[in-house]
Amino acid sequence: MECTFIIIKPDAVQRGLIGEIVARFERRGLKIVGMKFMQVSEELARKHYAVHEGKPFFNGLIQYIISAPVVAMVLEGTNAITAARNTIGATKPSEAAPGSIRADLGLEIGRNLVHGSDGPDTAASEIALWFGEDLVNWGRATDAWIFE
Ligand code: DAT
Ligand code: MG
């Protein structure tokens, strides 16, 4: 089944929104197969956001992501990548769909609370970069009621 990589970013951690955000993914049916609370190094941040290097917002983005701890997660489920992106909402919170995390909890693009992989290739490389092989393969009691 498909996996996606999620970061609960420093603003969400500082605002006490870890539980709120994890709960939204859990309720959706996505299954946690990796999770860690961590301080991100500048080296890891630059690797993760390498695709944005050279853009005007790059330095601010790196400073933001290393400014406080984050929660990194791997979520598994049917179409997990698209499902998680929809639960997260559009990059600009002001344009995100009502009911999404970014619309409900945020206002600015530079404080948009959550990261989610944007496709199968980025999901695979982000999971490898942040977790390596350190994932938990487990049978969830509710799986048969969520996955047909
Ligand atoms: P997303 O996080 O929705 O996948 P992205 O990959 O295009 O968006 O960009 C990564 C992050 O960089 C995004 O969450 C916020 C920041 N960012 C993107 N575009 C920006 C812009 N035009 N101005 C300021 N920050 C931006
Ligand atoms: Mg992205």
Coordinates of N, CA and C and ligand atoms in Angstrom, one line a residue:
M1 N 0.8 -1.2 0.0 CA 0.0 0.0 0.0 C 0.9 1.2 0.0
E2 N 0.3 2.4 -0.5 CA 1.1 3.6 -0.6 C 1.5 4.2 0.7
C3 N 2.7 4.8 0.7 CA 3.2 5.5 1.9 C 3.5 7.0 1.5
T4 N 3.3 7.9 2.5 CA 3.6 9.3 2.3 C 4.4 9.8 3.5
F5 N 5.2 10.9 3.3 CA 6.0 11.5 4.3 C 5.4 12.8 4.8
I6 N 5.3 13.0 6.1 CA 4.6 14.1 6.6 C 5.6 14.8 7.7
I7 N 5.6 16.1 7.7 CA 6.2 16.8 8.8 C 5.2 17.8 9.5
I8 N 5.1 17.6 10.8 CA 4.4 18.6 11.5 C 5.4 19.7 11.9
K9 N 5.3 20.9 11.3 CA 6.4 21.9 11.3 C 6.5 22.6 12.6
P10 N 7.6 23.4 12.8 CA 7.8 24.0 14.1 C 6.7 24.9 14.6
D11 N 6.0 25.6 13.7 CA 4.9 26.5 14.2 C 3.8 25.7 14.8
A12 N 3.4 24.5 14.2 CA 2.4 23.6 14.7 C 2.8 23.1 16.1
V13 N 4.1 22.7 16.2 CA 4.6 22.1 17.4 C 4.6 23.2 18.5
Q14 N 5.0 24.4 18.2 CA 5.0 25.5 19.2 C 3.6 25.9 19.6
R15 N 2.7 25.8 18.7 CA 1.3 26.2 19.0 C 0.5 25.1 19.7
G16 N 1.1 23.9 19.9 CA 0.4 22.9 20.6 C -0.6 22.1 19.8
L17 N -0.3 22.1 18.5 CA -1.2 21.5 17.5 C -0.9 20.1 17.0
I18 N 0.1 19.4 17.7 CA 0.5 18.1 17.3 C -0.7 17.1 17.3
G19 N -1.3 17.1 18.4 CA -2.4 16.2 18.6 C -3.6 16.4 17.6
E20 N -3.9 17.7 17.5 CA -5.0 18.1 16.5 C -4.7 17.6 15.1
I21 N -3.4 17.7 14.7 CA -3.0 17.4 13.3 C -2.9 15.8 13.2
V22 N -2.3 15.2 14.1 CA -2.2 13.7 14.0 C -3.6 13.1 14.0
A23 N -4.5 13.7 14.8 CA -5.9 13.1 14.9 C -6.6 13.2 13.6
R24 N -6.3 14.3 12.8 CA -7.0 14.4 11.5 C -6.6 13.3 10.6
F25 N -5.3 13.0 10.5 CA -4.8 11.9 9.7 C -5.3 10.6 10.2
E26 N -5.3 10.4 11.5 CA -5.7 9.1 12.0 C -7.2 8.9 11.7
R27 N -8.0 9.9 11.9 CA -9.5 9.8 11.7 C -9.7 9.5 10.2
R28 N -8.9 10.0 9.3 CA -9.1 9.8 7.9 C -8.9 8.3 7.6
G29 N -8.1 7.6 8.4 CA -7.9 6.2 8.2 C -6.4 5.9 7.8
L30 N -5.6 7.0 7.7 CA -4.2 6.8 7.4 C -3.5 6.1 8.6
K31 N -2.6 5.2 8.4 CA -2.0 4.4 9.4 C -0.6 4.9 9.6
I32 N -0.2 5.1 10.9 CA 1.1 5.6 11.2 C 2.1 4.4 11.2
V33 N 3.1 4.5 10.3 CA 4.1 3.4 10.3 C 5.5 3.9 10.6
G34 N 5.6 5.2 10.9 CA 6.9 5.8 11.3 C 6.5 7.2 12.0
M35 N 7.2 7.5 13.1 CA 6.9 8.7 13.8 C 8.1 9.1 14.7
K36 N 8.6 10.3 14.6 CA 9.7 10.8 15.5 C 9.6 12.3 15.7
F37 N 9.9 12.7 17.0 CA 10.0 14.0 17.4 C 11.4 14.4 17.4
M38 N 11.8 15.5 16.6 CA 13.2 15.7 16.4 C 13.5 17.1 16.1
Q39 N 14.7 17.5 16.4 CA 15.3 18.8 16.0 C 15.9 18.6 14.6
V40 N 15.5 19.3 13.6 CA 16.1 19.1 12.2 C 17.4 19.9 12.1
S41 N 18.4 19.2 11.6 CA 19.7 19.9 11.3 C 19.6 20.7 10.0
E42 N 20.4 21.8 9.9 CA 20.4 22.6 8.7 C 20.7 21.7 7.5
E43 N 21.6 20.7 7.7 CA 22.0 19.8 6.6 C 20.8 19.0 6.0
L44 N 20.0 18.5 7.0 CA 18.8 17.7 6.6 C 17.8 18.6 5.9
A45 N 17.6 19.8 6.5 CA 16.6 20.7 5.9 C 17.0 21.1 4.5
R46 N 18.3 21.4 4.3 CA 18.7 21.7 2.9 C 18.5 20.6 1.9
K47 N 18.8 19.3 2.4 CA 18.5 18.2 1.5 C 17.1 18.0 1.2
H48 N 16.2 18.1 2.3 CA 14.8 17.9 2.1 C 14.2 19.0 1.1
Y49 N 14.7 20.2 1.2 CA 14.1 21.3 0.4 C 15.0 21.6 -0.8
A50 N 15.9 20.7 -1.2 CA 16.9 21.0 -2.3 C 16.3 21.5 -3.5
V51 N 15.1 21.0 -3.8 CA 14.4 21.5 -5.1 C 14.1 23.0 -5.1
H52 N 14.0 23.6 -3.9 CA 13.7 25.0 -3.8 C 15.0 25.9 -3.7
E53 N 16.2 25.3 -3.7 CA 17.4 26.0 -3.6 C 17.5 27.1 -4.6
G54 N 17.9 28.3 -4.2 CA 18.0 29.4 -5.2 C 16.8 30.3 -5.3
K55 N 15.6 29.8 -4.8 CA 14.4 30.6 -4.8 C 14.5 31.7 -3.7
P56 N 13.8 32.8 -3.9 CA 13.9 33.9 -2.9 C 13.5 33.5 -1.4
F57 N 12.6 32.5 -1.3 CA 12.1 32.1 0.0 C 12.9 31.0 0.7
F58 N 14.0 30.5 -0.1 CA 14.7 29.3 0.4 C 15.3 29.5 1.8
N59 N 16.0 30.6 2.0 CA 16.7 30.8 3.3 C 15.7 30.9 4.4
G60 N 14.6 31.6 4.2 CA 13.6 31.7 5.2 C 13.0 30.4 5.5
L61 N 12.8 29.6 4.5 CA 12.2 28.3 4.7 C 13.1 27.4 5.5
I62 N 14.4 27.4 5.3 CA 15.3 26.6 6.0 C 15.4 27.1 7.5
Q63 N 15.4 28.4 7.7 CA 15.5 28.9 9.1 C 14.2 28.5 9.9
Y64 N 13.1 28.6 9.2 CA 11.8 28.2 9.8 C 11.8 26.7 10.2
I65 N 12.2 25.8 9.3 CA 12.1 24.4 9.6 C 13.1 23.9 10.7
I66 N 14.1 24.7 10.9 CA 15.1 24.3 12.0 C 14.9 25.1 13.2
S67 N 13.8 26.0 13.3 CA 13.7 26.9 14.4 C 13.1 26.3 15.7
A68 N 12.6 25.1 15.6 CA 12.0 24.4 16.8 C 11.9 23.0 16.3
P69 N 11.6 22.1 17.3 CA 11.4 20.7 16.9 C 10.2 20.5 15.9
V70 N 10.3 19.3 15.2 CA 9.2 18.9 14.4 C 8.8 17.5 14.7
V71 N 7.6 17.0 14.2 CA 7.3 15.6 14.2 C 7.3 15.1 12.8
A72 N 8.2 14.2 12.5 CA 8.2 13.5 11.2 C 7.5 12.2 11.2
M73 N 6.7 12.0 10.2 CA 5.8 10.8 10.2 C 5.8 10.1 8.8
V74 N 5.6 8.8 8.8 CA 5.3 8.1 7.6 C 3.9 7.5 7.7
L75 N 3.0 7.8 6.8 CA 1.6 7.4 6.9 C 1.3 6.4 5.7
E76 N 0.6 5.4 6.0 CA 0.3 4.4 4.9 C -1.2 4.3 4.7
G77 N -1.6 4.1 3.5 CA -3.0 3.9 3.2 C -3.3 4.0 1.7
T78 N -4.5 3.7 1.3 CA -4.9 3.7 -0.1 C -4.8 5.2 -0.6
N79 N -4.0 5.4 -1.7 CA -3.8 6.7 -2.2 C -3.3 7.7 -1.1
A80 N -2.4 7.2 -0.2 CA -2.0 8.0 0.9 C -1.5 9.4 0.5
I81 N -0.8 9.5 -0.6 CA -0.1 10.8 -0.9 C -1.2 11.8 -1.3
T82 N -2.1 11.5 -2.1 CA -3.2 12.4 -2.5 C -4.1 12.7 -1.3
A83 N -4.4 11.7 -0.6 CA -5.4 11.8 0.5 C -4.7 12.8 1.6
A84 N -3.4 12.6 1.9 CA -2.8 13.5 2.9 C -2.7 14.9 2.3
R85 N -2.3 15.1 1.1 CA -2.2 16.4 0.5 C -3.6 17.2 0.6
N86 N -4.7 16.4 0.4 CA -6.0 17.1 0.5 C -6.3 17.4 1.9
T87 N -6.0 16.5 2.8 CA -6.2 16.8 4.2 C -5.4 18.0 4.7
I88 N -4.2 18.2 4.1 CA -3.3 19.3 4.4 C -3.8 20.6 3.8
G89 N -4.2 20.6 2.6 CA -4.7 21.8 1.9 C -3.6 22.5 1.1
A90 N -4.0 23.5 0.3 CA -3.1 24.2 -0.6 C -2.0 24.9 0.1
T91 N -0.9 25.1 -0.6 CA 0.4 25.7 0.0 C 0.1 27.0 0.7
K92 N -0.7 27.8 0.1 CA -1.1 29.1 0.7 C -2.4 28.9 1.5
P93 N -2.3 29.0 2.8 CA -3.4 28.8 3.7 C -4.7 29.6 3.3
S94 N -4.4 30.9 2.8 CA -5.6 31.7 2.4 C -6.3 31.1 1.2
E95 N -5.7 30.2 0.4 CA -6.3 29.6 -0.7 C -6.7 28.1 -0.5
A96 N -6.4 27.6 0.7 CA -6.7 26.2 1.0 C -8.2 26.0 1.2
A97 N -8.6 24.8 0.9 CA -10.1 24.5 1.0 C -10.5 24.4 2.5
P98 N -11.6 25.0 2.8 CA -12.1 24.9 4.2 C -12.2 23.5 4.6
G99 N -11.8 23.3 5.9 CA -11.8 21.9 6.4 C -10.4 21.3 6.3
S100 N -9.5 21.9 5.5 CA -8.1 21.4 5.5 C -7.4 22.0 6.6
I101 N -6.2 21.3 7.0 CA -5.4 21.8 8.1 C -5.0 23.2 7.9
R102 N -4.4 23.5 6.7 CA -3.9 24.8 6.5 C -4.9 25.9 6.5
A103 N -6.1 25.6 6.0 CA -7.2 26.6 6.0 C -7.8 26.8 7.5
D104 N -7.9 25.7 8.2 CA -8.5 25.8 9.5 C -7.6 26.3 10.6
L105 N -6.3 26.1 10.4 CA -5.3 26.5 11.4 C -4.3 27.5 11.1
G106 N -4.2 28.0 9.8 CA -3.2 28.9 9.5 C -3.6 30.0 8.6
L107 N -2.7 31.0 8.4 CA -2.9 32.2 7.5 C -1.8 32.4 6.5
E108 N -0.6 32.1 6.8 CA 0.5 32.5 5.9 C 1.3 31.3 5.3
I109 N 1.8 31.5 4.1 CA 2.5 30.5 3.4 C 3.8 30.0 4.2
G110 N 4.4 31.0 4.8 CA 5.6 30.7 5.6 C 5.4 30.1 7.0
R111 N 4.1 29.9 7.3 CA 3.8 29.3 8.6 C 2.6 28.3 8.3
N112 N 2.9 27.4 7.3 CA 1.7 26.6 6.9 C 1.6 25.2 7.5
L113 N 2.3 25.0 8.7 CA 2.0 24.0 9.6 C 2.4 22.5 9.3
V114 N 2.3 22.1 8.0 CA 2.5 20.7 7.7 C 3.1 20.6 6.3
H115 N 4.0 19.6 6.2 CA 4.5 19.2 4.9 C 3.9 17.8 4.5
G116 N 3.6 17.6 3.3 CA 3.3 16.2 2.8 C 3.9 16.0 1.4
S117 N 4.4 14.8 1.2 CA 5.0 14.5 -0.1 C 4.1 14.8 -1.3
D118 N 4.6 15.2 -2.4 CA 3.8 15.6 -3.6 C 3.6 14.5 -4.7
G119 N 4.3 13.4 -4.5 CA 4.1 12.3 -5.5 C 4.9 11.1 -5.1
P120 N 4.8 10.0 -5.8 CA 5.4 8.7 -5.4 C 6.9 8.8 -5.3
D121 N 7.6 9.5 -6.3 CA 9.0 9.6 -6.3 C 9.5 10.4 -5.1
T122 N 8.9 11.6 -4.8 CA 9.3 12.4 -3.7 C 9.0 11.6 -2.4
A123 N 7.9 10.9 -2.3 CA 7.6 10.2 -1.1 C 8.7 9.2 -0.8
A124 N 9.1 8.4 -1.8 CA 10.1 7.4 -1.6 C 11.4 8.0 -1.2
S125 N 11.8 9.1 -1.8 CA 13.1 9.7 -1.5 C 13.1 10.4 -0.1
E126 N 11.9 11.0 0.2 CA 11.8 11.7 1.5 C 11.8 10.6 2.7
I127 N 11.1 9.5 2.5 CA 11.0 8.5 3.5 C 12.4 7.9 3.7
A128 N 13.2 7.7 2.6 CA 14.5 7.2 2.7 C 15.4 8.2 3.4
L129 N 15.3 9.5 3.1 CA 16.1 10.5 3.7 C 15.9 10.6 5.2
W130 N 14.6 10.6 5.6 CA 14.2 10.9 7.0 C 14.2 9.6 7.9
F131 N 13.8 8.5 7.3 CA 13.6 7.3 8.1 C 14.5 6.1 7.7
G132 N 15.0 6.1 6.5 CA 15.8 4.9 6.1 C 14.9 3.7 6.1
E133 N 15.3 2.6 6.8 CA 14.5 1.4 6.9 C 13.7 1.4 8.2
D134 N 13.7 2.5 9.0 CA 13.2 2.5 10.4 C 11.7 2.7 10.4
L135 N 10.9 1.8 9.8 CA 9.5 1.8 9.8 C 8.9 0.6 10.5
V136 N 7.7 0.7 10.9 CA 7.0 -0.3 11.7 C 5.9 -1.0 10.8
N137 N 6.1 -2.2 10.5 CA 5.1 -3.0 9.7 C 4.2 -3.7 10.7
W138 N 2.9 -3.2 10.9 CA 2.1 -3.7 11.9 C 0.6 -3.9 11.4
G139 N -0.1 -4.8 12.0 CA -1.5 -5.0 11.7 C -2.4 -4.2 12.6
R140 N -3.1 -3.2 12.1 CA -4.0 -2.4 12.9 C -5.3 -3.1 13.0
A141 N -5.9 -3.0 14.2 CA -7.1 -3.8 14.5 C -8.3 -3.3 13.6
T142 N -8.2 -2.0 13.1 CA -9.3 -1.5 12.3 C -9.1 -1.6 10.8
D143 N -7.9 -2.2 10.4 CA -7.6 -2.2 9.0 C -8.7 -2.7 8.1
A144 N -9.3 -3.8 8.5 CA -10.4 -4.4 7.6 C -11.6 -3.5 7.5
W145 N -11.7 -2.5 8.4 CA -12.9 -1.6 8.3 C -12.6 -0.3 7.6
I146 N -11.3 -0.2 7.2 CA -10.9 1.0 6.5 C -10.4 0.7 5.1
F147 N -9.7 -0.5 4.9 CA -9.2 -0.9 3.6 C -10.1 -2.1 3.2
E148 N -10.7 -1.9 2.0 CA -11.6 -3.0 1.5 C -10.9 -4.2 1.0
Ligands
DAT1 P1 4.0 22.4 -0.4 O1 4.5 22.5 1.0 O2 2.5 22.7 -0.4 O3 4.3 21.1 -1.1 P2 6.1 23.6 -2.0 O4 6.7 22.2 -2.1 O5 5.8 24.3 -3.3 O6 4.7 23.5 -1.2 O7 7.0 24.6 -1.1 C1 7.5 24.1 0.1 C2 7.4 25.1 1.1 O8 8.1 26.3 0.7 C3 5.9 25.6 1.3 O9 5.2 24.8 2.2 C4 6.1 27.0 1.8 C5 7.3 27.5 1.1 N1 7.0 28.2 -0.1 C6 6.7 27.7 -1.3 N2 6.4 28.7 -2.2 C7 6.6 29.9 -1.5 C8 6.5 31.2 -1.9 N3 6.2 31.6 -3.1 N4 6.8 32.2 -0.9 C9 7.2 31.8 0.3 N5 7.2 30.5 0.7 C10 7.0 29.6 -0.2
MG2 MG 6.2 20.3 -1.6

